[in-house]
Structure formats: structure tokens, C-alpha cells
GROMACS .gro file of C-alpha atoms in nm:
model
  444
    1UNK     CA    1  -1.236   0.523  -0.676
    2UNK     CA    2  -1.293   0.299  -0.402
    3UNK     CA    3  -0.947   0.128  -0.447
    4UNK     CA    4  -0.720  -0.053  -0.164
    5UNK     CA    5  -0.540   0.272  -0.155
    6UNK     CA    6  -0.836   0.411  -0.054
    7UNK     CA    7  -0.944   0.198   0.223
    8UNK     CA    8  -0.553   0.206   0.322
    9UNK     CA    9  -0.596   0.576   0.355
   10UNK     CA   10  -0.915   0.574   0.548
   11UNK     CA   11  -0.737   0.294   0.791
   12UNK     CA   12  -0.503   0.570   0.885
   13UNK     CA   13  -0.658   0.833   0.901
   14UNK     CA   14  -0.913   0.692   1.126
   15UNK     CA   15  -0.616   0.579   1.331
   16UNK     CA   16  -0.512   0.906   1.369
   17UNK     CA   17  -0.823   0.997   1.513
   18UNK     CA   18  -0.873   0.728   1.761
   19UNK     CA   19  -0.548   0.909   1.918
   20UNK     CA   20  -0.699   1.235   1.894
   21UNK     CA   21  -1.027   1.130   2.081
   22UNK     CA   22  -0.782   0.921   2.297
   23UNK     CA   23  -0.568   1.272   2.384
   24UNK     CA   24  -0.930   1.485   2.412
   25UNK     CA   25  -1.041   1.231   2.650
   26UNK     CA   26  -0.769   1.137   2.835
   27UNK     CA   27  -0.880   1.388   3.124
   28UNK     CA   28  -1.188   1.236   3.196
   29UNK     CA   29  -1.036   0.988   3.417
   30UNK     CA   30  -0.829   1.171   3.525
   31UNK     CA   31  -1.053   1.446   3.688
   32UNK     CA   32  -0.992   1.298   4.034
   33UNK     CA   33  -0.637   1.255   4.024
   34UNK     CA   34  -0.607   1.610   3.850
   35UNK     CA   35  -0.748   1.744   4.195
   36UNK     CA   36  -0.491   1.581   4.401
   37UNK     CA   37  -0.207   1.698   4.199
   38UNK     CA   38  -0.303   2.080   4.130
   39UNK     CA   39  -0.579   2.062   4.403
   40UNK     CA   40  -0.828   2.380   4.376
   41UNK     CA   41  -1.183   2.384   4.325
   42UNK     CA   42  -1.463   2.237   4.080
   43UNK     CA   43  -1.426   2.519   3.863
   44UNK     CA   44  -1.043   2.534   3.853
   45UNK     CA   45  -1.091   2.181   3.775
   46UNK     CA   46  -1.321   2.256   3.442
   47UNK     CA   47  -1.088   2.484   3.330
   48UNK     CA   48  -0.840   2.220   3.219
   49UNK     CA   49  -1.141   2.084   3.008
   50UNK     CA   50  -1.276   2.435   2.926
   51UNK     CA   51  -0.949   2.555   2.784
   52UNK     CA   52  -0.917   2.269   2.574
   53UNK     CA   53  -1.247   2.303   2.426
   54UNK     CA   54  -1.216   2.683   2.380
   55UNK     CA   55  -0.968   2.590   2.196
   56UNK     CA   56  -1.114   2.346   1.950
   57UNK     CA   57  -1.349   2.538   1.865
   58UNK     CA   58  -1.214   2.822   1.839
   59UNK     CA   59  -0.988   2.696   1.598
   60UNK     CA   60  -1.272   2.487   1.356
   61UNK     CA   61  -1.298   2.808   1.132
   62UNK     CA   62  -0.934   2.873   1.065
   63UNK     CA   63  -0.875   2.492   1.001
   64UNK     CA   64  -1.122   2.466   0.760
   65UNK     CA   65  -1.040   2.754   0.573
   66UNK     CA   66  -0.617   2.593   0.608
   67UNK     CA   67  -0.780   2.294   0.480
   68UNK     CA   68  -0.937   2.467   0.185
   69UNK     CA   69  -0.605   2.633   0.130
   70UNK     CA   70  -0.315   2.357   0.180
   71UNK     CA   71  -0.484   2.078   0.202
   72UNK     CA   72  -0.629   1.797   0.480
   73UNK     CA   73  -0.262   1.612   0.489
   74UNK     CA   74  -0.071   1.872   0.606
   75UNK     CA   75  -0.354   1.986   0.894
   76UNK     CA   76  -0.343   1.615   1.025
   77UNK     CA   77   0.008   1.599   1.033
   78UNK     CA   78   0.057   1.978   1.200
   79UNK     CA   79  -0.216   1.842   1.457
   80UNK     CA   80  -0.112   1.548   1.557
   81UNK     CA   81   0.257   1.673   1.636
   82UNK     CA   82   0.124   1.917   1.861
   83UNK     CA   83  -0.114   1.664   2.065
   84UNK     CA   84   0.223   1.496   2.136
   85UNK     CA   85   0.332   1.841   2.271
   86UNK     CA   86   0.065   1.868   2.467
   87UNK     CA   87   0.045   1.559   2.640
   88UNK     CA   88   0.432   1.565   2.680
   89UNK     CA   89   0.392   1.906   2.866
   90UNK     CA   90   0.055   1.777   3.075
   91UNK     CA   91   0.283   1.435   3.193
   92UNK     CA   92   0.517   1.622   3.367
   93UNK     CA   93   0.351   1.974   3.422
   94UNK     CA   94   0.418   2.072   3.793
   95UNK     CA   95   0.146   2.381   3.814
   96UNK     CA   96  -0.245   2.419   3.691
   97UNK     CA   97  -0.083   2.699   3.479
   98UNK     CA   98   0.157   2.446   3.272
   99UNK     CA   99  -0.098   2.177   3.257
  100UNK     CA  100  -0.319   2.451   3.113
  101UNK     CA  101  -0.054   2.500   2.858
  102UNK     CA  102  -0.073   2.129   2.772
  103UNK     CA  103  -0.455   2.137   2.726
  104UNK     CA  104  -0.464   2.418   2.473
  105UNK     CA  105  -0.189   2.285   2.261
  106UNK     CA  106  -0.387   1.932   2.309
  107UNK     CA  107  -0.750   2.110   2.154
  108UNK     CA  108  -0.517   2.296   1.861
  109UNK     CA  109  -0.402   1.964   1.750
  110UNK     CA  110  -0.730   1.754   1.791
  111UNK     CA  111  -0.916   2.064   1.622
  112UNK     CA  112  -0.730   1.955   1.309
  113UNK     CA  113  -0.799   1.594   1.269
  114UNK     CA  114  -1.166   1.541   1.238
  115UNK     CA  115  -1.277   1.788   0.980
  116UNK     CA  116  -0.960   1.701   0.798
  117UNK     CA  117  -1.075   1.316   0.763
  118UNK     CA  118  -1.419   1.410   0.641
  119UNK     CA  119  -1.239   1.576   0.354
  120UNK     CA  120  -1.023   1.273   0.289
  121UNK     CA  121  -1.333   1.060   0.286
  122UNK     CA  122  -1.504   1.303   0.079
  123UNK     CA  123  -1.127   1.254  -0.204
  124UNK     CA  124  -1.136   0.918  -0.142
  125UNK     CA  125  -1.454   0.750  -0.164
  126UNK     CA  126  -1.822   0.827  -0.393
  127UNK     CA  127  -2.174   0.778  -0.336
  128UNK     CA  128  -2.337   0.651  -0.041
  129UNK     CA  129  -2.076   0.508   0.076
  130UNK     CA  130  -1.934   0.867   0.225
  131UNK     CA  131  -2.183   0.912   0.536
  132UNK     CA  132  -2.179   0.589   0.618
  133UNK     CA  133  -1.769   0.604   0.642
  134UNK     CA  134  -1.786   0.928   0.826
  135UNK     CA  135  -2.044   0.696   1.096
  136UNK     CA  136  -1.732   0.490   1.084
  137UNK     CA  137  -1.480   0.705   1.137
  138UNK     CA  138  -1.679   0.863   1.453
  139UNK     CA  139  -1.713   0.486   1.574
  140UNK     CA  140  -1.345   0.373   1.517
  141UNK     CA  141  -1.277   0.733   1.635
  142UNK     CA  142  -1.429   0.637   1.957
  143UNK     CA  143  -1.224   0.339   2.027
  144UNK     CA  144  -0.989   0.628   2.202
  145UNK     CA  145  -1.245   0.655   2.395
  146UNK     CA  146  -1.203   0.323   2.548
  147UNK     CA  147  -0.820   0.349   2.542
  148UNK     CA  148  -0.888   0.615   2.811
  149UNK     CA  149  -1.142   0.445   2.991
  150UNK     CA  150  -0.950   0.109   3.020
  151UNK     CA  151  -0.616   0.118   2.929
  152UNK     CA  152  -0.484   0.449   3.002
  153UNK     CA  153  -0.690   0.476   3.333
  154UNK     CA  154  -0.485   0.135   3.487
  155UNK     CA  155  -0.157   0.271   3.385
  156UNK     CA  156  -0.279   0.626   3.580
  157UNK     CA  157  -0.376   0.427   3.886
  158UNK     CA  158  -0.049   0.187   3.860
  159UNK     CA  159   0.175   0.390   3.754
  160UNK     CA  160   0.055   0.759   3.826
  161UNK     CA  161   0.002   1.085   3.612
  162UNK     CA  162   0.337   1.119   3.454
  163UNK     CA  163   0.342   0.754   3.309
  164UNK     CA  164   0.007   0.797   3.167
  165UNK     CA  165   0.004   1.096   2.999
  166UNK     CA  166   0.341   1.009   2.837
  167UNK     CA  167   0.176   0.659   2.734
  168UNK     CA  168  -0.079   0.830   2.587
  169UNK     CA  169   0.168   1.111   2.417
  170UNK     CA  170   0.313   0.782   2.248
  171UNK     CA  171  -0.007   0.656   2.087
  172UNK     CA  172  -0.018   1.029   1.916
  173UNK     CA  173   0.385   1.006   1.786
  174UNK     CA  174   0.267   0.625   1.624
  175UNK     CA  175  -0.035   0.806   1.453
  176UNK     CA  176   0.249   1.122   1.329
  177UNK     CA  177   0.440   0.885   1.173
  178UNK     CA  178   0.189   0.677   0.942
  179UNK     CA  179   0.051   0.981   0.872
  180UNK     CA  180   0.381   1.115   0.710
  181UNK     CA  181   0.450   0.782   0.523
  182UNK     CA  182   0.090   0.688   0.397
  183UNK     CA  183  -0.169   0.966   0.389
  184UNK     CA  184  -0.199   1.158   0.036
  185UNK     CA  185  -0.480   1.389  -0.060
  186UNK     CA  186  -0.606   1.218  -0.322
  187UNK     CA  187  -0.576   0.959  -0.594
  188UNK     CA  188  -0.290   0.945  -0.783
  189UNK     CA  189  -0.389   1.089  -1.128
  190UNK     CA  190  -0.684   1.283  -0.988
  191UNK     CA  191  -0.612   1.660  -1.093
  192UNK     CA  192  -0.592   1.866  -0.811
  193UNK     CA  193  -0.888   2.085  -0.667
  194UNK     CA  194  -0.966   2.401  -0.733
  195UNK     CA  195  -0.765   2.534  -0.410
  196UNK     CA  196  -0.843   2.959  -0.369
  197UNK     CA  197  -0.533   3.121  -0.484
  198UNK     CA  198  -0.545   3.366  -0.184
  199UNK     CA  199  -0.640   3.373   0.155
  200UNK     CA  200  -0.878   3.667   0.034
  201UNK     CA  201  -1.025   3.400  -0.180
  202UNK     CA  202  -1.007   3.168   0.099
  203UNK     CA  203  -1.185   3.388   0.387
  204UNK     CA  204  -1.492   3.482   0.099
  205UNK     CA  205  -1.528   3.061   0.049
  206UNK     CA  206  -1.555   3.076   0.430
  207UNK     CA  207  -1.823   3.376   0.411
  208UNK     CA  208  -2.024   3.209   0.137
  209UNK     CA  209  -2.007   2.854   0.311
  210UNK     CA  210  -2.172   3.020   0.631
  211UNK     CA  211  -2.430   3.222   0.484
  212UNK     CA  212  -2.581   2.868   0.344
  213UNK     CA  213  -2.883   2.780   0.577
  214UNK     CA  214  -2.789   2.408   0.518
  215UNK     CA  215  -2.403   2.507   0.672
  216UNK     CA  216  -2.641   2.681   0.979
  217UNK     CA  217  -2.849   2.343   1.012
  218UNK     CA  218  -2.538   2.130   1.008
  219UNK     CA  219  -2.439   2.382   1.288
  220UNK     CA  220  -2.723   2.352   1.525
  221UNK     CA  221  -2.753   1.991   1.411
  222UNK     CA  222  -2.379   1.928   1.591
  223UNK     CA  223  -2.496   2.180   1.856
  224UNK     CA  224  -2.730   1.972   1.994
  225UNK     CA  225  -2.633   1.616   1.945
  226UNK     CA  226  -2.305   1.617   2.064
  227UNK     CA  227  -2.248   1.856   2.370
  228UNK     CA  228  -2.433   1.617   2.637
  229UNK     CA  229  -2.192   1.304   2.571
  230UNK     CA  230  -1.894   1.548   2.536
  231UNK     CA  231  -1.944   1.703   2.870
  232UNK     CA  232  -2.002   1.381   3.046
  233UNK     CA  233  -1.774   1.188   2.876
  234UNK     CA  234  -1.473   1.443   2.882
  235UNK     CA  235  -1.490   1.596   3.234
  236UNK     CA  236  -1.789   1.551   3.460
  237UNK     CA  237  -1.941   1.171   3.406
  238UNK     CA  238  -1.640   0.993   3.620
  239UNK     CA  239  -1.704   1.224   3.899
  240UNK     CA  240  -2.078   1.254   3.873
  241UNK     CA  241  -2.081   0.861   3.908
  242UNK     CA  242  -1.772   0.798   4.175
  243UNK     CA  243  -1.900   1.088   4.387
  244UNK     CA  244  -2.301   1.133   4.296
  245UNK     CA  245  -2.370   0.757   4.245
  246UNK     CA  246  -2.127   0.623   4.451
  247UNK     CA  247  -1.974   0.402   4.218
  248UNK     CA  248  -1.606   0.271   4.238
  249UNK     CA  249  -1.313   0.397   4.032
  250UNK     CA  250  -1.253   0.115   3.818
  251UNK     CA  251  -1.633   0.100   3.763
  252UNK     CA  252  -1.737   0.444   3.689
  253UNK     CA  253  -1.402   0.408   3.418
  254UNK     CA  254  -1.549   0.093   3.286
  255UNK     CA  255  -1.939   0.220   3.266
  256UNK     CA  256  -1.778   0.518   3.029
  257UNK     CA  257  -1.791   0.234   2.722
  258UNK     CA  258  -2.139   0.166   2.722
  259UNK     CA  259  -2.155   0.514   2.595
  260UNK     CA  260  -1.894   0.418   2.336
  261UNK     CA  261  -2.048   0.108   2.260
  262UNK     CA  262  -2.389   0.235   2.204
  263UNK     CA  263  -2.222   0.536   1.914
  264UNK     CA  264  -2.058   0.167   1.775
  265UNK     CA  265  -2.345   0.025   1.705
  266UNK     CA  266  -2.604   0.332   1.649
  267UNK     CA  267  -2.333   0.482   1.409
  268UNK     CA  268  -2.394   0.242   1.084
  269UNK     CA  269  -2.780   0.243   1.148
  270UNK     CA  270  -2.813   0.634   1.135
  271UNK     CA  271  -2.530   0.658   0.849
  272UNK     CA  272  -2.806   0.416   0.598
  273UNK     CA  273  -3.088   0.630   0.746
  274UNK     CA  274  -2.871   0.960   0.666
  275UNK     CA  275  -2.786   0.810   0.282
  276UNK     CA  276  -3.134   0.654   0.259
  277UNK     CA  277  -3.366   0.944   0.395
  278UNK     CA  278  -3.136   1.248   0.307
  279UNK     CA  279  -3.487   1.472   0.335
  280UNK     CA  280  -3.523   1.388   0.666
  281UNK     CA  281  -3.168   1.381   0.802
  282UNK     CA  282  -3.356   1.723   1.066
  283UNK     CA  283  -3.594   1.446   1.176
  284UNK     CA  284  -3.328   1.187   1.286
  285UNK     CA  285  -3.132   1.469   1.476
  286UNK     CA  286  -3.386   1.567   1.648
  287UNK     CA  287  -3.551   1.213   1.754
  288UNK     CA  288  -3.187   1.149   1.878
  289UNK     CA  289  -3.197   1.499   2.119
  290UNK     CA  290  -3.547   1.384   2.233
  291UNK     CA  291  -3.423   1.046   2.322
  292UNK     CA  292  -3.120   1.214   2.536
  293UNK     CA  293  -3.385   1.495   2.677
  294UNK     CA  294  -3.603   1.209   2.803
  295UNK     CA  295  -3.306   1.008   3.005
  296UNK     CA  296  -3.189   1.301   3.144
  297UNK     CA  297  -3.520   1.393   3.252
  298UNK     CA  298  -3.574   1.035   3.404
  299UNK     CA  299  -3.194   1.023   3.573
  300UNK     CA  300  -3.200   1.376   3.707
  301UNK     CA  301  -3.570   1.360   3.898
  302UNK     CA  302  -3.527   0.986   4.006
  303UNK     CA  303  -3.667   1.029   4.376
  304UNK     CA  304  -3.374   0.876   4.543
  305UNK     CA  305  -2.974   0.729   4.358
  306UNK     CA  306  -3.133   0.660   4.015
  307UNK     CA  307  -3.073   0.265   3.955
  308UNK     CA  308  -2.797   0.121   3.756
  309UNK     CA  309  -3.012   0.007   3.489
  310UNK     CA  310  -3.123   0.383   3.421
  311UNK     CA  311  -2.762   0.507   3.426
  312UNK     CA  312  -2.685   0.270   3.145
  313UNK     CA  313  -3.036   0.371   2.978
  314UNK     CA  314  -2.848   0.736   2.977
  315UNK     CA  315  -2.498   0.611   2.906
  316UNK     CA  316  -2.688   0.491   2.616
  317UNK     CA  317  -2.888   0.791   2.479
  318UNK     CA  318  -2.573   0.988   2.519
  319UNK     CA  319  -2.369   0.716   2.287
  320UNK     CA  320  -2.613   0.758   1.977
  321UNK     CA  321  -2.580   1.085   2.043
  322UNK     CA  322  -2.217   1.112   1.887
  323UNK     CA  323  -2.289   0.910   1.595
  324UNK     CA  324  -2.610   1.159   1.557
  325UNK     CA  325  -2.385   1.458   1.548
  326UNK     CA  326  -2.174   1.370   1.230
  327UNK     CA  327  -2.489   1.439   1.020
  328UNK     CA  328  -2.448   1.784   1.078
  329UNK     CA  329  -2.099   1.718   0.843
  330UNK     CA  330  -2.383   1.580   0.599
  331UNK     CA  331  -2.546   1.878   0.549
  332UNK     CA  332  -2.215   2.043   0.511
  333UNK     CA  333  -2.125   1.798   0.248
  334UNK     CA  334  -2.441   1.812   0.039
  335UNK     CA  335  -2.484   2.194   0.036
  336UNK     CA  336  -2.179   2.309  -0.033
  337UNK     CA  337  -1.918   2.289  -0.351
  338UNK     CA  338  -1.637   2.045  -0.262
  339UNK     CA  339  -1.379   2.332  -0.267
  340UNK     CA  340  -1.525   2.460   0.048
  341UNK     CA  341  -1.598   2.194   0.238
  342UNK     CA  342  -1.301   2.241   0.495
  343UNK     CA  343  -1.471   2.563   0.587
  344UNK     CA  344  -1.835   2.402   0.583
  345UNK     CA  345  -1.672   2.130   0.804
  346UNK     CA  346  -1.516   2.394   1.027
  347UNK     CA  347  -1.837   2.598   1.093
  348UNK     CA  348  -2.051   2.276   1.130
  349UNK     CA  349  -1.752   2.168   1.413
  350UNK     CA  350  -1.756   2.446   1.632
  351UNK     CA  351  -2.135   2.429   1.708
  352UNK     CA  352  -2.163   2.075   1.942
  353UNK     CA  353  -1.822   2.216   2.109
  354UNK     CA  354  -1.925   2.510   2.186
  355UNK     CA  355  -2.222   2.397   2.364
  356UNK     CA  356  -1.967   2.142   2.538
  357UNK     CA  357  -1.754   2.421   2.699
  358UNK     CA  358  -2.040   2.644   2.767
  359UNK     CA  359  -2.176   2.364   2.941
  360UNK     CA  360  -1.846   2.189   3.095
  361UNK     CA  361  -1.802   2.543   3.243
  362UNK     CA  362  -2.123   2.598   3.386
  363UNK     CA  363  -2.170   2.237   3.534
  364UNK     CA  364  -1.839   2.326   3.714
  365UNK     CA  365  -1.948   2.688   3.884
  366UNK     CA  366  -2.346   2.546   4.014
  367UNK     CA  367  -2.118   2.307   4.168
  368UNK     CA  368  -1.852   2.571   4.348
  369UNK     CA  369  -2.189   2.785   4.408
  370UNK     CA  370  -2.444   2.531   4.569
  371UNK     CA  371  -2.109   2.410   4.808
  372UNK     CA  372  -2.049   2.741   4.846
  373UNK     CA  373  -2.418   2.836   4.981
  374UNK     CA  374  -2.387   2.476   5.195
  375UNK     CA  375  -2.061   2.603   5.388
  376UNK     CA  376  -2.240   2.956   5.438
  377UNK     CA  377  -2.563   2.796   5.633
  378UNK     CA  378  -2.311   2.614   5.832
  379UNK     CA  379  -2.337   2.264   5.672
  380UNK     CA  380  -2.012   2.036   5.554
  381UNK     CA  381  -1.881   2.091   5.214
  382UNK     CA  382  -1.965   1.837   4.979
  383UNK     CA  383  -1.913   1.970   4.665
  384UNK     CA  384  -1.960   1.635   4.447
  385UNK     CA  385  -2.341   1.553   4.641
  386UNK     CA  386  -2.608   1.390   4.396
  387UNK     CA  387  -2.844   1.656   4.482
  388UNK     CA  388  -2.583   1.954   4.375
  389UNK     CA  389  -2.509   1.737   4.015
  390UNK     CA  390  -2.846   1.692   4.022
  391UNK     CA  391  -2.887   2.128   3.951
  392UNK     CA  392  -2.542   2.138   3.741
  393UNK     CA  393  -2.610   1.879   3.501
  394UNK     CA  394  -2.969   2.029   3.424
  395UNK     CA  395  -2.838   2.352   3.284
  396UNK     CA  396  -2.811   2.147   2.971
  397UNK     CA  397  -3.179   2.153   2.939
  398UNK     CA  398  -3.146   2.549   2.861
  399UNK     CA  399  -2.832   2.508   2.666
  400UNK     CA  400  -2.939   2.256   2.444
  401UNK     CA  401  -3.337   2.367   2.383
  402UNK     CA  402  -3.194   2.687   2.292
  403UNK     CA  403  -3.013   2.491   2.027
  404UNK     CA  404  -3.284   2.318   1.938
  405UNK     CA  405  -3.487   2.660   1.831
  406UNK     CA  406  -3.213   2.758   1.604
  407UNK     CA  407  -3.206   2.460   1.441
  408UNK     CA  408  -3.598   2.503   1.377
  409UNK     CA  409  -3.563   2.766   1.215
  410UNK     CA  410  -3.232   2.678   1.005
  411UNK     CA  411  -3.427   2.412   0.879
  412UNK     CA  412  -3.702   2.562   0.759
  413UNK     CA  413  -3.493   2.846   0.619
  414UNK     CA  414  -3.322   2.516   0.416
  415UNK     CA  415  -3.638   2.386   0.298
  416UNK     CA  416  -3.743   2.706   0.151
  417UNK     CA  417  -3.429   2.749  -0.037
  418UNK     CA  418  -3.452   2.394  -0.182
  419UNK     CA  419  -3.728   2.430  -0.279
  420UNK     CA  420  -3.668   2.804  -0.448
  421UNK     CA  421  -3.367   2.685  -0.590
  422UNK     CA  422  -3.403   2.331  -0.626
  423UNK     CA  423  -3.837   2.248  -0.709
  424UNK     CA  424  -3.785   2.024  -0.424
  425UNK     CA  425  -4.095   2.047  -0.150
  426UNK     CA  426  -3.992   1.922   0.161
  427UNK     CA  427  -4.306   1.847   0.357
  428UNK     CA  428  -4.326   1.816   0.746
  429UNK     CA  429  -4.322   1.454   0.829
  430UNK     CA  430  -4.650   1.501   0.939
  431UNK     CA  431  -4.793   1.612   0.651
  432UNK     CA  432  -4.590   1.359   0.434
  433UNK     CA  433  -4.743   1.073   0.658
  434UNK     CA  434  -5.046   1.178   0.571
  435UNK     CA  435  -5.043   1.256   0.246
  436UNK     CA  436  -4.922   0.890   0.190
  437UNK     CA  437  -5.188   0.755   0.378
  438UNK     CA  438  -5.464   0.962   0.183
  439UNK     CA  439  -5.269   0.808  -0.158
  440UNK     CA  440  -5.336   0.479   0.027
  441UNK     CA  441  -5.684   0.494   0.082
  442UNK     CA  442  -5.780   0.613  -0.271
  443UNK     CA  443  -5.936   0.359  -0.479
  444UNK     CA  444  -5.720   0.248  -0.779
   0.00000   0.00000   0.00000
């Protein structure tokens, strides 16, 4: 099955979502000049991101279960044409209100394109080959990363806001139009899935796909792997390191793709661990949340500015953390039928971006409360200090260990039922480690 045709497909498609991530992302360096041209405060500010995210996730549940119904072709299609709305309306929006407008028609659009690919790759391609393509696809996906970064954040500064969001709005009509001429469902003589016939049928695929415990560990697995890098990445990184660190513009922009670079290259490794280790796909997400706990821990009680060589040691940890995330679509893959994997996809998607906003929002009101509490004792405002990112950014700490928990206990709930269902005895690692050393040790 692995034909031309398919790589052809998967070309495209993970074209169309570098210009998603490109259109999601697009406001992180633009945070600064956002505040110049609707002005307001740190919150007001987070609400362009917040809205956008609400969005997205929001709409993961209802996409998959579209998906499951009509297919991943016409969702990428529907979504991309209304990221070129969005951006269209954000270039030459005059009020926060409109540009809010943009945002939400921006996280509709990108809400499609993701889930929709892993269900392509899942058509197009067999084996082992599928996690590591979905690493891929978050890597290549992450390119529009860089395009905002780079790129897109010299036209804003040369050009200003209207230029660059249209630019940007263009890269999305490019990705429309392959779409529509190359990207098909499936193999030509491959009989069409099992679609439900209804959207009664639809909704109880939805129902059974989220009552799995291994849907519920994908979840918490996405929960917790890919909130941190979102809400650094998407909103608060370029100010936290212009205004915290001190860092210039053009900088701060270009220090944004040592996170991307690190998901590039951590992305294949984890996708053979994922297809080599499927038993212990739990253990790799959470080694990845320790590694981010532990350089956010390091960054965020630094005595004094925390050097450039730990920033990048963060920029880092946050960067594997993406590629970490898409095992959560793992689990959705291998515990649940194929004609309800849109929904698994869905429910898996909404868990690291619901973190993000929770997060992205918070981050945003400590900052409006701790300048707020500075102007009252009759100090300066100075609502970007290190010290007051220093309490935003460790709200994340509460967010994300709460994740963690869940995902405990999803696990375990998983385990049990392969094993009920299954005869397969997962044992802690632990206990596996030494079970192989006692096996070791025994004379022959």
C-alpha cells in the first residue's frame, strides 16, 4: 500500500499542515505588535490566543465524529478555506473585537487538519511505518513554525501587520488548492469504510471511543506533553524573552527554532521507540514531562536572568515535547476500530489544548494581577518583569501534575483491561527490570 500515490498524498497533506501550524502560530510574534495596534492589557492580549484555542478544542470532538462521517478530505479542505478567512479578516481587522473574529475562524480551520492527516496516514500507509509518519508529520508540521519565526516575523517588522498576515493568508490558499487537486481518501480500489449511516450512529462511535481507557490515556498523554511548548511557543515565549530576558526582537524570534529543531530531531527517535516498545509508550510520555518539569524548575528559580545556555536547555525540553504528544494519537490508533478513529483522534486532541488555553489564560491574568498589586504599593508598572513571569509561567506546574495523575490512573485502568481482555500483563518497568535481571542471574 505504500505506493508513490501514497507518499504523494502524505507530501500534501503534511503541507497543508505546515500552513496550519504556520496560521496557529503566526501570533506569537506578533504579541508585541498586537499591543500597539489594539493596545489593552496582558490579559486582553491572551485572549486573541485564548479564543483561538477555545476554539480548537472545542471543535476536536465534532471533527472527529465529521471525519468518521464524510471523510478526512473534505475536513482538510473545509479547514483550510476558513484559515484563509481568518487571517484575511486578522490582516486588516481595525478593533480587538474583529481580530477576535479572525482568531476563532483561524482555530475552526486548524482544528480540522491534524486529526484529519492521522487518518490519511492511517488509509494510506501499514505497519510500523504509521507512528513513525505521524512523528513526521508533527516535524514537517513544525516547519510553520519557523515560517513564523523567520519569515513571516521580517515581513511584520518591514512591512507591518497587514502585509504579514495577508502573506501568511496566502501560504493557506496554496495548501486549499493542492488539497482539492491531489488529496483522496484512500487507494484507488480500496472499498470504502464502514462510514455510520447516521449521525446517531456517529455520536454512539464517539461514546464508545471515549469510554476506552486507552482513548483516556491518549488524552492525558496529549494533556501533558504538549501544553508547555504550545503556550510558550504560541503567545507568551517572545515576550517572556524580549521583556523577562531582555533579549532583542529578531533574537527572541530566532531562539523560537531551537524548540522546533529539537521536535525535528526527537520526533523519529520517539516514533521507533513508540513502534518498537508499544508497552511502554506511558513510560516515554512521562520521561518526556519529567524532562520539561526539570528545566522549568531550573529556568524559573535561577537566582538572578537564567543564562542563555539554560534557556536553550528549556527551548529544548519543550521541542521533544511536541513530538512526545503525538503518541497520545498512538494509543488512539491501537485501541480503537479504524471506523472510529476520527473521534478517538478528536478526544485524544482536545486534551494538550486544553491545558494550553487554560494555561495561556492564566499566565496572562498573574501577569495583569502582580502589575496590578505593583501600581497599588506605589511602584512603576512593569507588567512584563522576570520576577512577575517568573509566578505566571509556574502555574503550569499545577496544571500539568494534575494531568499527570489522570494519566496514572488511565494507564493502569488500560493495563487491566489488556490484560482482562487481551492475556497481556503489563508489568511496571520496575518490576520488568527486575524480573529480567533475576532471569539473568539464574544459572542455565
Amino acid at each position: 500500500m505504500n505506493s508513490r500515490r501514497s507518499w504523494l498524498i502524505f507530501s500534501i497533506g503534511s503541507f497543508a499542515y505546515l500552513s496550519a501550524v504556520l496560521q496557529r502560530s503566526s501570533l506569537g510574534v506578533a504579541g508585541v505588535a498586537a499591543t500597539e495596534r489594539f493596545g489593552g492589557s496582558a490579559a486582553v492580549l491572551s485572549s486573541l490566543a485564548v479564543v483561538q484555542l477555545v476554539v480548537y478544542a472545542a471543535a476536536q470532538v465534532p471533527v472527529g465524529v465529521l471525519i468518521d462521517r464524510y471523510g478526512p478530505r473534505v475536513l482538510v479542505i473545509s479547514g483550510t478555506a476558513l484559515m484563509v478567512g481568518g487571517q484575511l479578516t486578522l490582516a486588516f481587522a481595525p478593533t480587538i473585537g474583529v481580530a477576535v473574529v479572525g482568531r476563532i475562524l483561524v482555530g475552526a480551520g486548524d482544528a480540522t487538519i491534524f486529526i484529519s492527516m492521522i487518518r490519511l496516514i492511517g488509509s494510506w500507509f501499514t505497519g510500523r511505518s504509521v507512528p513513525q509518519l505521524s512523528q513526521w508529520l508533527g516535524n514537517i508540521g513544525q516547519l510553520g513554525q519557523v515560517m513564523s519565526a523567520v519569515p513571516l516575523a521580517w515581513v511584520l517588522h518591514t512591512w507591518g501587520w497587514t502585509a504579514a498576515f495577508v502573506s501568511a493568508a496566502s501560504v493557506a490558499l496554496v495548501a486549499l488548492v493542492v488539497v482539492i487537486v491531489v488529496v483522496q481518501d484512500r487507494p484507488a480500489g480500496v472499498p470504502a469504510e464502514d462510514r455510520p449511516a447516521s449521525w446517531a450512529a456517529a455520536l454512539a462511535l464517539l461514546k464508545h471511543s471515549f469510554k476506552r481507557p486507552g482513548t483516556q490515556l491518549g488524552f492525558w498523554s496529549h494533556y501533558v506533553t504538549q501544553s508547555s511548548g504550545t503556550v510558550f511557543s504560541l503567545l507568551w515565549g517572545f515576550p517572556f524573552m524580549v521583556y523577562g530576558l531582555g533579549y532583542d526582537p529578531s533574537l527572541a524570534a530566532g531562539m523560537l527554532m531551537v524548540l522546533v529543531g529539537a521536535g525535528v530531531i526527537a520526533g523519529p527517535i520517539l516514533g521507533i521507540l513508540t513502534a518498537r516498545y508499544p508497552l511502554r509508550r506511558s513510560n516515554i510520555v512521562l520521561a518526556v514531562v519529567a524532562l520539561m518539569f526539570t528545566a522549568w524548575a531550573l529556568v524559573l528559580l535561577w537566582p538572578a536572568t537564567p543564562p542563555m545556555w539554560l534557556v536553550i536547555v528549556l527551548l529544548v525540553a519543550l521541542g521533544i515535547g511536541g513530538p512526545g504528544s503525538l503518541i497520545g494519537f498512538d494509543f488512539a490508533r491501537t485501541f480503537n476500530p479504524q471506523r472510529s478513529h476520527g473521534s478517538a483522534n478528536g478526544v485524544v486532541n482536545v486534551g494538550g489544548f486544553t491545558a494550553s488555553f487554560v494555561m495561556v489564560y492564566l499566565v496572562g491574568l498573574l501577569l495583569d494581577l502582580q502589575d496590578g498589586w505593583r501600581v497599588a504599593a506605589g511602584a512603576a508598572s512593569d507588567l512584563y518583569s522576570l520576577d512577575s513571569f517568573r509566578v505566571a509561567f509556574s502555574v503550569q506546574f499545577l496544571v500539568v501534575g494534575l494531568g499527570v495523575v489522570f494519566l496514572l490512573r488511565a494507564r493502569a485502568r488500560t493495563r487491566r483491561q489488556l490484560s482482562d481482555d487481551e492475556g497481556i500483563e503489563v508489568a511496571p518497568i520496575w518490576v520488568a527490570a527486575a524480573r529480567a535481571w533475576r532471569r539473568r542471574r539464574r544459572p542455565e
